Amino acid sequence: MKPQNEFEKNVVSASANLPSLTDRQLQWGLDNSIQYVARYNKQKYTCTKCGHQWQSDTKKNYVKCPHCGTRLLVHEGLKKVYNETAYFTVMTACEGYQVMRSVVVRCTMKVGSPAVYDWAEVMQRWIAADGTYVNFARLRQTFNTMYFDLWLFRTALILRQWNAIYDRVYSGTVCPYMSIIPELRRRGLKRSLYRHFSFNLIVGLLRNSKIETLLKMNQKSLLHKFLIGCCNIDDYWPSIKICFRNHYLVKDANIWCDYIDMLKNLGKDIRNAKYVCPLDLKKAHDKAVQKTIKKEVEEEIDSPDFQLKELRYKESKRKFLGLAFSDGLIHIKLIESVKDMILEGKVMHHCVGHYYTREDSLVFSATIDGKRIETVEVSISQMKVVQCSGVCNKITQYHNRIIQLVENNLSLIQSRVSA
């Protein structure tokens, strides 16, 4: 592709001065990107990297080769050939641009022989100091294959049009032998963080001062969440600044952002450290979930036809109201109102909230110490349990015990039918 603008022309010109990968960088990539195997057969280990063999009567998941010192994944059997493909990335500063260089390594490991390698630099991301970038890449095999990164090694590594595929290519392990442009160093990018380098991090640091702040404040969980683009950092920034002022480290960004969203929905002050910086985030999150569910239920029962639904439900289940039984640990009670049915569905994250329309069903809530465990549906006509599940329709460790408890009390239910 010919350069289309001044920026692309400058990059193409600078690419002529890009230094070759060093032997040290390449050797590091071969040592750290490939998962080497130790074949275990007849109490003998064989290293597929250097070919060394040694005796051992102890089989492990991983072993260290006594000859080359490589950590090896143990594979038991008679297989003789192992093939591995992996990526690693080299960071190079060139003519004021930060270049992320993706190298793919194809390794053939034959038992009893040293590993054989075929490698090529297949992609380069040329990033300017303002975060703009272009891609250099080799051609890919795209016909009659489901793989998007079958690189044609012998094609030229040249400027290519933007393609979303380039963002999906795994950057692999980042080599610690690198050079970094001054703009990135000023924004807090350190060599010691090389294992966490990514294209999104580099571009984010150069384009967004908030990303720089998160990095310097060591908010790694929040940094990762916003870099993958699953939500907008500006929506949470007022609350994040409160965390900074109170030296509060967000350890789980997913739960924390969900918690902040619920605080907004509940009308709470998201600039108040009392709410934004809870000592026990999970407990505060669970409490906010309950309040949010209660609010949603209240909004639902404010509908004009709700009272009619409630009257119809209680009339259809009139014989069974007050029905409950227990084995000492598990308490099972009939859900006696539409409001409670809707609440059960929202708390347990399943569809039981709409079961109040089922004439042939009795729906029970199984609890331990007041905490919902599973929801049980019993067919009145068949007099048997037709459904029993926990949160998100999953089965709990008490599942069989709950079903047995209900079945032991079917006669109690039957007596209400006959009354």
XYZ file of C-alpha atoms in Angstrom:
419
model
C 0.000 0.000 0.000
C 1.271 3.466 -0.868
C 1.270 6.046 1.937
C -1.841 8.218 1.729
C -0.865 11.183 3.904
C 2.095 12.971 5.449
C 2.027 10.853 8.602
C 2.189 7.591 6.666
C 4.971 8.963 4.440
C 7.014 9.892 7.529
C 6.533 6.439 9.037
C 7.556 4.683 5.822
C 10.649 6.869 5.692
C 11.476 6.102 9.343
C 10.994 2.354 8.794
C 14.163 2.298 6.702
C 16.132 2.996 9.892
C 14.440 0.349 12.076
C 17.184 -1.871 13.531
C 17.031 -5.631 13.106
C 16.059 -7.842 16.012
C 19.102 -8.754 18.079
C 20.219 -12.302 18.816
C 19.534 -11.614 22.489
C 15.922 -10.589 21.814
C 15.303 -13.553 19.528
C 16.796 -16.047 21.970
C 14.672 -14.618 24.772
C 11.570 -15.071 22.614
C 12.439 -18.684 21.810
C 13.083 -19.439 25.480
C 9.980 -17.735 26.884
C 7.188 -17.943 24.303
C 7.257 -21.672 23.502
C 5.795 -24.209 25.942
C 8.343 -26.993 25.735
C 7.383 -30.592 26.529
C 8.991 -33.405 28.455
C 7.753 -36.742 27.154
C 7.458 -39.317 29.918
C 7.612 -42.976 28.918
C 8.873 -46.062 30.750
C 10.154 -43.985 33.689
C 12.226 -41.852 31.330
C 11.900 -38.109 30.631
C 12.935 -36.642 27.270
C 13.374 -32.879 26.871
C 12.008 -31.777 23.504
C 14.044 -28.565 23.560
C 17.560 -29.955 23.807
C 16.896 -33.679 23.363
C 18.354 -34.696 26.765
C 16.994 -37.844 28.453
C 17.056 -38.867 32.109
C 15.563 -41.547 34.308
C 12.940 -40.909 37.011
C 10.283 -43.093 38.629
C 8.257 -40.038 39.691
C 5.765 -38.491 37.269
C 5.017 -34.776 37.736
C 3.017 -32.137 35.865
C 6.127 -30.031 35.254
C 9.836 -30.858 35.429
C 13.086 -28.979 34.881
C 15.546 -30.301 32.347
C 18.873 -30.992 34.140
C 20.779 -30.203 30.933
C 19.308 -26.938 29.593
C 17.360 -25.826 32.692
C 14.066 -25.349 30.787
C 10.759 -25.787 32.602
C 8.860 -28.504 30.737
C 5.230 -29.571 30.590
C 5.078 -33.327 31.094
C 3.245 -35.364 28.455
C 2.921 -39.106 28.982
C 2.688 -41.415 25.984
C 4.404 -42.490 22.805
C 4.002 -39.315 20.782
C 7.240 -38.402 19.023
C 6.585 -35.029 17.369
C 5.159 -31.885 18.999
C 4.386 -28.675 17.117
C 3.975 -25.308 18.809
C 3.270 -21.813 17.464
C 3.662 -18.753 19.682
C 4.126 -14.981 19.594
C 6.388 -12.582 21.392
C 6.643 -8.793 21.133
C 9.679 -6.516 20.970
C 9.385 -2.795 21.812
C 11.661 -0.521 19.769
C 11.931 3.285 19.703
C 12.700 4.484 16.192
C 12.803 8.062 14.867
C 10.422 9.265 17.600
C 7.912 6.429 17.044
C 7.164 3.553 19.386
C 7.195 0.333 17.395
C 5.511 -2.812 18.719
C 7.004 -5.679 16.744
C 5.138 -9.013 16.720
C 7.243 -12.085 16.042
C 5.698 -15.496 15.424
C 7.695 -18.642 16.153
C 6.889 -22.079 14.790
C 8.643 -24.802 16.711
C 8.922 -28.495 15.797
C 9.994 -30.717 18.694
C 11.037 -34.288 17.930
C 11.768 -36.630 20.786
C 15.498 -37.266 21.034
C 16.511 -34.249 18.904
C 16.919 -30.519 19.606
C 13.939 -28.331 18.706
C 13.828 -26.782 15.223
C 12.512 -23.242 14.750
C 11.012 -21.175 11.971
C 10.330 -17.563 12.863
C 9.442 -14.218 11.278
C 8.537 -10.696 12.274
C 4.959 -10.554 10.967
C 3.495 -7.250 12.196
C 4.589 -3.814 13.397
C 2.450 -1.148 15.064
C 4.068 2.264 14.476
C 2.723 4.611 17.163
C 3.367 8.368 17.179
C 3.699 10.490 20.321
C 0.056 11.634 20.020
C -1.282 8.046 19.854
C -1.950 7.874 16.107
C -0.639 4.718 14.482
C -0.314 2.660 11.306
C 0.267 -1.029 10.687
C 3.019 -2.828 8.837
C 2.275 -6.500 8.209
C 2.877 -9.495 6.020
C 0.084 -11.039 3.971
C -2.096 -13.720 5.550
C -3.590 -16.872 4.120
C -7.330 -16.150 4.116
C -8.778 -18.605 1.588
C -10.507 -21.737 2.894
C -9.350 -21.396 6.501
C -10.887 -20.325 9.794
C -7.580 -18.978 11.141
C -6.895 -15.271 10.705
C -3.149 -15.319 11.463
C -1.735 -17.863 9.041
C 1.059 -15.554 7.960
C 2.835 -15.971 4.660
C 6.419 -15.613 5.862
C 7.889 -14.854 2.443
C 5.670 -11.848 1.717
C 6.872 -8.312 2.411
C 6.457 -6.598 5.787
C 5.066 -3.291 4.478
C 2.447 -0.634 5.198
C -1.065 -2.108 5.075
C -4.574 -0.709 5.272
C -6.190 -0.810 8.681
C -7.821 -4.156 9.411
C -9.620 -5.158 12.609
C -7.789 -8.492 12.427
C -4.571 -6.775 13.490
C -6.174 -5.884 16.843
C -7.043 -9.539 17.386
C -3.526 -10.853 16.878
C -2.154 -11.979 20.224
C 0.842 -9.848 21.113
C 2.378 -12.625 23.195
C 5.016 -12.261 25.861
C 6.834 -8.915 25.737
C 10.617 -9.068 25.593
C 12.298 -7.080 28.423
C 15.143 -5.986 26.123
C 13.562 -2.844 24.682
C 13.773 0.868 24.008
C 10.906 3.247 24.869
C 10.176 6.749 23.551
C 10.451 9.600 26.121
C 6.700 10.412 25.939
C 5.825 6.986 27.307
C 8.451 7.146 30.043
C 7.036 10.494 31.197
C 3.585 8.913 31.347
C 4.740 6.239 33.761
C 5.597 3.315 31.477
C 8.470 1.422 33.090
C 10.534 -1.436 31.782
C 9.678 -3.421 34.916
C 6.034 -3.523 33.758
C 6.936 -5.215 30.477
C 4.785 -8.292 31.160
C 1.715 -6.048 31.201
C 2.471 -4.070 28.036
C -0.254 -4.099 25.389
C -1.123 -2.082 22.322
C -4.184 -0.633 24.111
C -2.013 0.465 27.040
C 0.522 2.232 24.800
C -2.133 4.073 22.775
C -4.230 4.792 25.871
C -1.299 6.398 27.678
C -0.513 8.652 24.732
C -4.135 9.687 24.115
C -5.777 9.832 27.541
C -4.324 11.479 30.648
C -6.785 9.491 32.814
C -5.113 6.239 31.762
C -1.779 7.761 32.743
C -3.187 8.686 36.164
C -4.542 5.176 36.774
C -1.141 3.698 35.927
C 0.747 6.072 38.223
C -1.765 5.508 41.058
C -1.298 1.726 40.697
C -5.010 1.130 40.004
C -4.236 -1.953 37.907
C -7.700 -3.503 37.989
C -9.415 -0.299 36.857
C -6.706 0.270 34.257
C -7.280 -3.153 32.710
C -11.064 -2.734 32.655
C -10.987 0.584 30.829
C -8.254 -0.508 28.417
C -10.363 -3.373 27.067
C -13.084 -0.827 26.316
C -15.990 -2.439 28.147
C -17.096 0.866 29.693
C -16.398 4.604 29.551
C -13.817 5.871 32.031
C -15.470 9.325 32.140
C -18.632 7.831 33.681
C -16.665 6.737 36.749
C -13.984 9.406 36.969
C -15.631 11.529 39.758
C -15.749 8.416 41.962
C -12.241 7.342 40.970
C -10.881 10.713 42.119
C -12.473 10.089 45.523
C -10.568 6.790 45.637
C -7.337 8.656 44.912
C -7.933 11.159 47.719
C -8.669 8.407 50.221
C -5.849 6.100 49.036
C -8.438 3.452 48.215
C -7.251 0.646 45.929
C -9.931 -0.959 43.773
C -8.998 -4.641 43.659
C -11.965 -5.840 41.558
C -12.932 -3.245 38.944
C -15.880 -5.267 37.619
C -17.636 -5.411 40.990
C -16.684 -1.830 41.864
C -18.016 -0.331 38.601
C -21.209 -2.369 38.921
C -21.524 -1.066 42.482
C -21.083 2.552 41.348
C -23.766 2.050 38.677
C -26.183 0.829 41.337
C -25.352 3.765 43.611
C -26.324 6.109 40.758
C -29.571 4.219 40.236
C -30.363 4.433 43.953
C -29.685 8.177 44.006
C -26.633 7.926 46.295
C -23.789 10.438 46.305
C -21.034 8.906 44.171
C -18.621 11.600 45.382
C -18.940 10.509 48.993
C -16.128 8.290 50.301
C -18.619 6.562 52.609
C -20.223 4.942 49.567
C -17.397 4.971 47.017
C -14.676 3.441 49.235
C -16.311 0.588 51.194
C -14.091 -1.469 53.486
C -15.856 -4.622 52.325
C -16.657 -4.134 48.639
C -18.446 -7.459 48.193
C -20.701 -6.845 51.198
C -21.493 -3.305 50.028
C -22.140 -4.579 46.496
C -24.518 -7.304 47.737
C -26.376 -4.754 49.855
C -26.735 -2.446 46.848
C -28.017 -5.371 44.770
C -30.765 -6.042 47.316
C -31.777 -2.384 47.380
C -31.777 -2.199 43.585
C -33.939 -5.307 43.338
C -36.343 -3.908 45.932
C -36.586 -0.657 43.978
C -37.285 -2.523 40.742
C -39.969 -4.616 42.446
C -41.604 -1.511 43.891
C -41.643 0.116 40.466
C -43.226 -3.014 39.029
C -45.954 -3.265 41.682
C -46.889 0.377 41.134
C -48.444 -0.636 37.806
C -52.260 -0.122 37.648
C -53.119 -3.819 37.221
C -50.836 -5.127 39.985
C -53.517 -5.312 42.689
C -55.727 -7.385 40.404
C -52.832 -9.809 39.822
C -52.284 -10.056 43.579
C -55.947 -10.822 44.302
C -56.139 -13.465 41.591
C -52.968 -15.187 42.814
C -54.036 -15.305 46.465
C -57.463 -16.616 45.512
C -55.984 -19.424 43.393
C -53.554 -20.443 46.173
C -55.959 -19.838 49.058
C -55.872 -23.464 50.257
C -52.086 -23.506 50.472
C -51.341 -20.204 52.223
C -49.124 -20.686 55.268
C -47.663 -23.960 53.952
C -44.115 -24.502 55.244
C -41.845 -27.308 56.457
C -38.267 -27.803 57.623
C -35.654 -30.436 58.478
C -33.921 -28.225 61.010
C -31.406 -26.714 58.588
C -33.383 -26.062 55.428
C -36.661 -24.138 55.639
C -39.114 -24.338 52.751
C -42.047 -21.931 52.532
C -44.708 -21.251 49.930
C -44.328 -17.942 48.108
C -47.625 -16.299 49.037
C -47.778 -13.119 46.957
C -46.986 -11.841 43.480
C -44.623 -9.292 45.023
C -42.610 -12.041 46.737
C -42.638 -14.095 43.531
C -41.165 -11.210 41.537
C -38.607 -10.602 44.286
C -37.602 -14.287 44.276
C -37.020 -14.182 40.525
C -34.892 -11.042 40.663
C -32.792 -12.202 43.627
C -32.221 -15.681 42.183
C -31.773 -14.430 38.609
C -34.225 -16.845 37.007
C -37.691 -16.650 35.435
C -39.825 -17.708 38.420
C -40.982 -14.099 38.791
C -43.650 -14.770 36.147
C -44.901 -18.072 37.570
C -47.765 -16.434 39.459
C -49.908 -17.041 36.353
C -49.492 -20.839 36.562
C -52.657 -22.364 38.011
C -51.185 -25.853 38.474
C -48.008 -24.767 40.256
C -46.964 -24.152 43.824
C -43.688 -22.260 44.111
C -41.602 -22.588 47.283
C -38.500 -20.779 48.460
C -35.844 -22.911 50.200
C -33.679 -20.963 52.660
C -30.935 -21.524 55.201
C -30.706 -18.922 57.985
C -32.902 -16.626 55.910
C -30.692 -16.838 52.803
C -32.322 -18.104 49.610
C -30.734 -21.337 48.381
C -33.050 -22.767 45.730
C -36.542 -22.240 44.316
C -38.860 -25.249 44.017
C -41.872 -25.699 41.735
C -44.389 -28.437 42.543
C -47.110 -29.562 40.144
C -50.469 -29.784 41.969
C -52.042 -32.221 39.511
C -49.017 -34.557 39.312
C -48.009 -33.992 42.944
C -44.276 -33.966 42.205
C -41.326 -31.598 41.996
C -40.978 -30.347 38.408
C -38.203 -27.786 38.943
C -35.647 -27.012 41.617
C -32.712 -24.673 41.044
C -30.551 -22.012 42.646
C -29.103 -18.724 41.427
C -29.019 -18.491 37.613
C -30.682 -21.939 37.422
C -27.599 -23.615 38.900
C -27.698 -26.616 41.216
C -26.441 -26.185 44.791
C -24.903 -28.711 47.170
C -28.286 -28.886 48.968
C -30.233 -29.741 45.797
C -30.993 -33.411 46.519
C -31.729 -32.701 50.168
C -34.232 -29.969 49.220
C -36.040 -32.239 46.758
C -36.164 -35.047 49.337
C -37.597 -32.680 51.941
C -40.350 -31.550 49.561
C -41.161 -35.126 48.530
C -41.375 -36.165 52.186
C -44.049 -33.494 52.657
C -46.122 -34.072 49.513
C -48.779 -35.706 51.679
C -49.116 -32.372 53.537
C -49.679 -30.614 50.233
C -52.141 -33.315 49.129
C -54.171 -32.848 52.295
C -54.614 -29.154 51.396
C -55.842 -30.131 47.901
C -58.481 -32.438 49.405
C -59.601 -29.944 52.043
